[in-house]
Short mmCIF file of C-alpha atoms and ligand atoms in Angstrom, two decimals:
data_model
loop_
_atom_site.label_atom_id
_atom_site.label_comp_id
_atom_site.label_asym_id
_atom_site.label_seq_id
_atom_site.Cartn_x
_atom_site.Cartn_y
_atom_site.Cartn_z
CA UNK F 1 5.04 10.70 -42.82
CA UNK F 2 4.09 13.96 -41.57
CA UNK F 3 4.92 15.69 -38.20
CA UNK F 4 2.08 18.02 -36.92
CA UNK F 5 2.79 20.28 -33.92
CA UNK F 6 -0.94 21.69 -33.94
CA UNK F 7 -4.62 20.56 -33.26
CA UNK F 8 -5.80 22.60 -36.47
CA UNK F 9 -3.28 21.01 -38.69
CA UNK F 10 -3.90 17.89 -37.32
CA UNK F 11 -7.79 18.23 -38.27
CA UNK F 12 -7.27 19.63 -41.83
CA UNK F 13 -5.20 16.61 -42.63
CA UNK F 14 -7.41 14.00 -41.18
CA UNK F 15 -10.29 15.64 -42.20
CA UNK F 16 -10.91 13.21 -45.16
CA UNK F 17 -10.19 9.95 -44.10
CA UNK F 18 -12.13 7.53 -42.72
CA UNK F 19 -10.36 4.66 -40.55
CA UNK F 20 -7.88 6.51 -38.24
CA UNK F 21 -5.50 4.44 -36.06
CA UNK F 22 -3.73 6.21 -32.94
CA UNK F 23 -1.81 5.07 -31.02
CA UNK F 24 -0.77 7.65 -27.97
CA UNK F 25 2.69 7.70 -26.42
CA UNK F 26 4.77 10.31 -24.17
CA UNK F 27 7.52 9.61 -27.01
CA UNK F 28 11.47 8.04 -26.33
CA UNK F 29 10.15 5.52 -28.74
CA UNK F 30 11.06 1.65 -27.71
CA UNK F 31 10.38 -1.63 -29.35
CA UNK F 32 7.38 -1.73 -27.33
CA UNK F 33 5.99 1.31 -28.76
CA UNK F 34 7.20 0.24 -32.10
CA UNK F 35 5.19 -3.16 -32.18
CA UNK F 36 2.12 -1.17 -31.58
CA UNK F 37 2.58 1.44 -34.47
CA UNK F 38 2.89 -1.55 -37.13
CA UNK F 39 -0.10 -3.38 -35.02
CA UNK F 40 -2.18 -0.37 -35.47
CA UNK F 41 -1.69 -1.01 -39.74
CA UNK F 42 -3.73 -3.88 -39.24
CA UNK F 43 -6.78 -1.91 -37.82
CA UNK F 44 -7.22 1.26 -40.72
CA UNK F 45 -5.30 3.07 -43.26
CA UNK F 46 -4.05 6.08 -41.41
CA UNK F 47 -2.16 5.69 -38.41
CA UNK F 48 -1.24 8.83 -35.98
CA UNK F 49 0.90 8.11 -33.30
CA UNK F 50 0.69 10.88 -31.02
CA UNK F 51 3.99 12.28 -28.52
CA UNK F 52 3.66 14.02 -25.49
CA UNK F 53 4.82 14.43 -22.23
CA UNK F 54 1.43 14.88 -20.57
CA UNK F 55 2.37 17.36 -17.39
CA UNK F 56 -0.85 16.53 -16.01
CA UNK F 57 0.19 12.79 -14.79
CA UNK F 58 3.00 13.32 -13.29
CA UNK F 59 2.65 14.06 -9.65
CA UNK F 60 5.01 17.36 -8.33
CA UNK F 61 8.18 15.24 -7.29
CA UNK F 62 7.99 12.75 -10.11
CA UNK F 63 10.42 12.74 -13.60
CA UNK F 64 8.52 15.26 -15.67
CA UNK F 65 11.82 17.19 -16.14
CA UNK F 66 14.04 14.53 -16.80
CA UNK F 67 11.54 13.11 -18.51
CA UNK F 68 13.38 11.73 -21.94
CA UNK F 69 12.49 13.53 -25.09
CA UNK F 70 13.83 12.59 -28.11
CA UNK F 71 11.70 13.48 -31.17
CA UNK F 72 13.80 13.53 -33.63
CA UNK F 73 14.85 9.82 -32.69
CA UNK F 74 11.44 8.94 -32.15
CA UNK F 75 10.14 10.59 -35.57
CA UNK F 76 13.12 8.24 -37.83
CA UNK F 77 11.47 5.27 -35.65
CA UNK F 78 7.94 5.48 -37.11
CA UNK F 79 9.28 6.11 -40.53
CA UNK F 80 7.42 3.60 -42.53
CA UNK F 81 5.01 3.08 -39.32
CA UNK F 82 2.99 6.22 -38.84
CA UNK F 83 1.34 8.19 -41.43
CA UNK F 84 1.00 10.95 -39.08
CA UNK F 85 2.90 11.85 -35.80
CA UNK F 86 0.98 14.33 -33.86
CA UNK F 87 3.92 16.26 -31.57
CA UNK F 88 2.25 19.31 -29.86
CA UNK F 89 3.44 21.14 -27.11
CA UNK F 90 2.10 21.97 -23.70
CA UNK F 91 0.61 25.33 -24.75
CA UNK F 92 -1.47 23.39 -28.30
CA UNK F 93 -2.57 20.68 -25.55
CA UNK F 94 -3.67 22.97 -22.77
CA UNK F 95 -4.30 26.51 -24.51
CA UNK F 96 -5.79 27.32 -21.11
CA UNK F 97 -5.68 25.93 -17.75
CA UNK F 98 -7.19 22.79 -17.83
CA UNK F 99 -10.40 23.22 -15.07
CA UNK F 100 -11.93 20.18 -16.17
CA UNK F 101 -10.92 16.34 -16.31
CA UNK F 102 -11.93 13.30 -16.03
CA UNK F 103 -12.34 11.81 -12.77
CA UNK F 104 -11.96 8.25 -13.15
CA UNK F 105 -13.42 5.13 -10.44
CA UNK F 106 -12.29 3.87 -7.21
CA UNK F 107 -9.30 1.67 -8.93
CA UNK F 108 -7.81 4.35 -9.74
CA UNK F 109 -6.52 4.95 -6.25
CA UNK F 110 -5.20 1.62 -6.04
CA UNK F 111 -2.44 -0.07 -7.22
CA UNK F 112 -0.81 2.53 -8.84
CA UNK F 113 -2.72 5.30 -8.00
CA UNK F 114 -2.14 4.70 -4.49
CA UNK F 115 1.66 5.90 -4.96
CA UNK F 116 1.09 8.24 -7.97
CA UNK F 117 -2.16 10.75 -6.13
CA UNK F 118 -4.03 11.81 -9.29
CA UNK F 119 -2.06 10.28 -12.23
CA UNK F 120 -5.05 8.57 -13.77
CA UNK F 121 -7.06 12.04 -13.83
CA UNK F 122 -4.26 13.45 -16.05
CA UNK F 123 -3.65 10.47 -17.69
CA UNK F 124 -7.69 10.17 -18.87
CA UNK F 125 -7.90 13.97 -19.21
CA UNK F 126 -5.41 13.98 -22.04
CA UNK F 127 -6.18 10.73 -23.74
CA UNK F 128 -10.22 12.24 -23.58
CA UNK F 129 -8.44 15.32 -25.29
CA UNK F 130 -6.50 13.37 -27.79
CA UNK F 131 -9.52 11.13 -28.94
CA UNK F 132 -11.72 14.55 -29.52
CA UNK F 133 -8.55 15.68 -31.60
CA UNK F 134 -7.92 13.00 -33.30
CA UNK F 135 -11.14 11.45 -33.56
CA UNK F 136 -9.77 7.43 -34.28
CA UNK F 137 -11.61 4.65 -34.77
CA UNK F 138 -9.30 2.28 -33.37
CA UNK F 139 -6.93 3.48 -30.72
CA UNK F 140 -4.10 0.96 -29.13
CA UNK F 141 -2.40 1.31 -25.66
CA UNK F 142 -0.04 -1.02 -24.23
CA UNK F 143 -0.80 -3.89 -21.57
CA UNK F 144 2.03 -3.15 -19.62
CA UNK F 145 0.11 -0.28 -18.36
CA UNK F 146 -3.13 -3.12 -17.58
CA UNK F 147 -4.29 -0.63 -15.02
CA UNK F 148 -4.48 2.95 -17.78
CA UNK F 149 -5.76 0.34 -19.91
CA UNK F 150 -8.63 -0.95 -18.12
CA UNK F 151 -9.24 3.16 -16.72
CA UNK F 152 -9.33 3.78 -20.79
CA UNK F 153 -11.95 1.17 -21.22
CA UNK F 154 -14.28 2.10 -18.68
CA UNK F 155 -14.33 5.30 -19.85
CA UNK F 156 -14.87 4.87 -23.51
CA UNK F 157 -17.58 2.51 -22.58
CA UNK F 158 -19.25 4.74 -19.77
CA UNK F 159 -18.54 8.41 -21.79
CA UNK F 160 -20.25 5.98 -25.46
CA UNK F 161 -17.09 7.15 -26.96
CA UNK F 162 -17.25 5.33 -30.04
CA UNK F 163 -13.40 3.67 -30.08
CA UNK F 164 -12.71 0.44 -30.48
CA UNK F 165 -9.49 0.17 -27.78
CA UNK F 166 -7.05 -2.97 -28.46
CA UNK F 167 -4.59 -4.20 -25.80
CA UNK F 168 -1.33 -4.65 -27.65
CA UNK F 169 1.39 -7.38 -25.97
CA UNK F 170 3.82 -6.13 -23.60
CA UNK F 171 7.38 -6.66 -25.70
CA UNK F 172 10.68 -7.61 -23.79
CA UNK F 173 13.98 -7.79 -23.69
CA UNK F 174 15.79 -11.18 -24.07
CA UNK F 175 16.18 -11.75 -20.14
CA UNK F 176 11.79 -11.02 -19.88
CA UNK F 177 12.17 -7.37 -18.41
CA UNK F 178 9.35 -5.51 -19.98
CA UNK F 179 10.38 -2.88 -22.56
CA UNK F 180 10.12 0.72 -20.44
CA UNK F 181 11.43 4.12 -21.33
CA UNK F 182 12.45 4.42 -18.12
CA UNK F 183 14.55 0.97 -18.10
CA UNK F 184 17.54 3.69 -19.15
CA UNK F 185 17.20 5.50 -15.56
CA UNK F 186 18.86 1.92 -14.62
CA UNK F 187 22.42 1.29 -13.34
CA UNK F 188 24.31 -1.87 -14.69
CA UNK F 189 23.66 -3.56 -11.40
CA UNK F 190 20.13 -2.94 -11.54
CA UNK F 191 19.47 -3.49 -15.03
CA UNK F 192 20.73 -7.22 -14.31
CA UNK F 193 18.02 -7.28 -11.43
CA UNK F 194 15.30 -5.95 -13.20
CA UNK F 195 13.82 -8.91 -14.48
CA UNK F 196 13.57 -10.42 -11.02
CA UNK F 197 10.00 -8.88 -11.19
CA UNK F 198 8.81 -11.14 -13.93
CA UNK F 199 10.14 -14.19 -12.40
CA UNK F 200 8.46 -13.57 -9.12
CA UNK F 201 5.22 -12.97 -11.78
CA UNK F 202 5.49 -15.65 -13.55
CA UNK F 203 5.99 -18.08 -10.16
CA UNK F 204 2.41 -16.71 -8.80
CA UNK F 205 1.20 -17.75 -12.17
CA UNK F 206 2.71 -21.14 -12.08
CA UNK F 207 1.31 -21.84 -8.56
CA UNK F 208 -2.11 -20.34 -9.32
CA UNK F 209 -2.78 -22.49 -12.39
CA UNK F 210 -1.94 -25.26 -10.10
CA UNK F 211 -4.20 -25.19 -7.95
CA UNK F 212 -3.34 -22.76 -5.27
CA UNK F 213 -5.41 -20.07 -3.70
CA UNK F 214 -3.73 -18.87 -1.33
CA UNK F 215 -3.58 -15.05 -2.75
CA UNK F 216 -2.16 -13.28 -0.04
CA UNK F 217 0.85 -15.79 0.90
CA UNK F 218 2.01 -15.52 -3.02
CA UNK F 219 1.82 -12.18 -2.90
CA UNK F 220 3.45 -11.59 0.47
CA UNK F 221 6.15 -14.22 -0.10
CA UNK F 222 6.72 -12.79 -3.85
CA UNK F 223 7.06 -9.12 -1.88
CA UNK F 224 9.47 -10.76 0.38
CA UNK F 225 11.70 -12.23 -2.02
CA UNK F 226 11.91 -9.11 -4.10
CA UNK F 227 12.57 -6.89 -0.90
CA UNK F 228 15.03 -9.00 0.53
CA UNK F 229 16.72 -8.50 -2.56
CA UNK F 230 17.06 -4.01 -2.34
CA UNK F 231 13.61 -3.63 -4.00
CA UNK F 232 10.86 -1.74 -2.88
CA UNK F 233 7.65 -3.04 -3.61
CA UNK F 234 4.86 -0.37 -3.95
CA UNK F 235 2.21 -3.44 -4.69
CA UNK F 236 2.08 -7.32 -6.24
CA UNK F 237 -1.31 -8.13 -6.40
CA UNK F 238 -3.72 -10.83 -7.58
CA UNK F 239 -6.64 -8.76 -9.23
CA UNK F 240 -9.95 -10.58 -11.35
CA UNK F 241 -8.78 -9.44 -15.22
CA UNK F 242 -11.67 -7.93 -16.30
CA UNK F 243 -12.53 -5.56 -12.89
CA UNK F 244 -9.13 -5.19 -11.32
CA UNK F 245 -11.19 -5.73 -7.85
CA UNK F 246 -8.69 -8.10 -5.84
CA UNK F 247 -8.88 -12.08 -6.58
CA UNK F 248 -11.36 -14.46 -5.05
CA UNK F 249 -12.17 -17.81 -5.02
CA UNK F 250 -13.93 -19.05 -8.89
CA UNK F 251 -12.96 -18.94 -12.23
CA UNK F 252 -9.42 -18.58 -13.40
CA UNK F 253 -9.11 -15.78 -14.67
CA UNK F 254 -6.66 -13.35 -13.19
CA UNK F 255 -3.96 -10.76 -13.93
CA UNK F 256 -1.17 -10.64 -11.59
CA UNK F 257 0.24 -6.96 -11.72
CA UNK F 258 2.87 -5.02 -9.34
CA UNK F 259 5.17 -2.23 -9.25
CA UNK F 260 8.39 -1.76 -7.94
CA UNK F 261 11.59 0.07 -7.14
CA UNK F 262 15.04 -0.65 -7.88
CA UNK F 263 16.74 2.89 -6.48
CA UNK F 264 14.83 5.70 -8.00
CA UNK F 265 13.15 3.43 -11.15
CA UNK F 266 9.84 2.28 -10.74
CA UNK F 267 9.09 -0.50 -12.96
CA UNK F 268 5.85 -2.01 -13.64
CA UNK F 269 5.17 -5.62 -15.22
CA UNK F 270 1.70 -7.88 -15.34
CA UNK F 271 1.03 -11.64 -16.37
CA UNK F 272 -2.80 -12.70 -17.47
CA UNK F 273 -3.58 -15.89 -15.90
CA UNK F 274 -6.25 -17.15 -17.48
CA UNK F 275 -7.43 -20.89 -17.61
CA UNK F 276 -11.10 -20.20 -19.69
CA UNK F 277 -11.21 -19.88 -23.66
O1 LIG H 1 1.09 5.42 -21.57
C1 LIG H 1 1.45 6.57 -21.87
O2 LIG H 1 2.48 6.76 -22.51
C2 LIG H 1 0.62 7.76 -21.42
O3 LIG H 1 0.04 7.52 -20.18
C3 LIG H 1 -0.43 8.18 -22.45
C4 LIG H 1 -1.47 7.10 -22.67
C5 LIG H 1 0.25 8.52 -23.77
C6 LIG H 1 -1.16 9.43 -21.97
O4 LIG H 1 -0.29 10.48 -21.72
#
């Protein structure tokens, strides 16, 4: 496995070969993470996993700083995994200021973007950047982020960038909280709340593929529960799976997705709710 700090290294070595796998990541390496470095295997022979904190997504009072970062850690991980970990720093990424970006849709002031003013801009921006350095054919993102995900979509489908994107499966712990480097930010006390979220999920799903429709009163009572409980709930929302424009009436087939707080920790989860196929 070889580490690579710079974008001409990076383009010597893949120079030759022809089915790249990458798989992005801001590092502190998780299970999560992990399942998608030996799911990329299946997709091409040379697999970069990429690490780095991307300044340009977090907003000015957000964890950039405290950020974890944990290379070394991270590089043992993907021993085995990655054929090539790509670890530049700020200054290889943005050699200049960065006076262009991406500027992604509507959605992306919703949901998340609502609390987090201009994440998805940096967040596209770099992973734009990344695929022009990298140059995969496959690339794989997480669905625990469902909303970067669908952002990363739209744009390799309206920019023709030609990247196949695959959703890998959210991975979680025993209890069904959703693997998260920032799970660690959590206290004992709110570690054993966390998965609270995922219940609340999973009862919208329960009562959606029964029958109900009543989108609003599952979210607002799911809201309710979790507030009434010391969270604070940035969003739980019904959306259509394949537009993220909120539920209506018709086929089932749904993602329920929300973010919330427990202290300082914001902690995102989703569950697909899909009756088709
Ligand atoms: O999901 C992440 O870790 C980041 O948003 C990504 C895709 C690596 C871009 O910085």
């Amino acid at each position: 496995m070889l580490l690579i700090h710079t974008v001409a290294e990076l383009r010597d070595r893949l120079a030759a070969k022809s089915s790249v796998v990458f798989v992005p990541t801001m590092g502190n390496l998780h299970e999560g993470h992990i399942a998608l470095a030996r799911q990329a295997r299946e997709y091409g022979d040379c697999v970069v996993v990429s690490i780095f904190v991307n300044p340009l997504q977090f907003g000015p009072s957000e964890d950039f700083d405290r950020y974890p970062r944990t290379l070394e850690a991270d590089c043992e991980k993907l021993r085995g995994l990655a054929d090539v970990v790509f670890a530049p720093d700020v200054a290889a990424m943005y050699p200049e200021s960065q006076t262009l970006f991406v500027e992604p849709p509507p959605i992306a002031n919703e949901l998340c973007g609502a609390a987090r003013p201009g994440h998805f801009r940096g967040m596209a921006t770099v992973v734009l950047k990344l695929f022009n350095i990298v140059q995969p054919q496959t690339a794989i993102f997480g669905k625990k982020d469902y909303q970067q995900l669908h952002i990363i979509r739209l744009m390799v489908k309206q920019f023709n960038l030609p990247i196949r994107i695959v959703g890998g499966e959210t991975v979680r712990a025993v209890d069904g909280l959703a693997l998260s480097s920032r799970n660690q930010y959590l206290d004992a006390a709110q570690r054993a709340e966390a998965p609270q979220l995922r219940f609340e999920l999973q009862k919208i799903r329960v009562s959606l593929l029964a029958g109900s429709r009543e989108f609003s009163a599952m979210q607002t009572l799911a809201a309710d529960t979790l507030k009434a409980r010391g969270w604070v709930v940035d969003y739980i929302s019904i959306r259509e799976r394949k537009t993220l424009v909120p539920a209506a009436f018709g086929v089932a087939d749904w993602v329920v997705v929300a973010a919330a707080r427990l202290g300082s920790t914001r902690l995102l989860d989703n569950i697909e709710v899909c009756d088709i196929e």
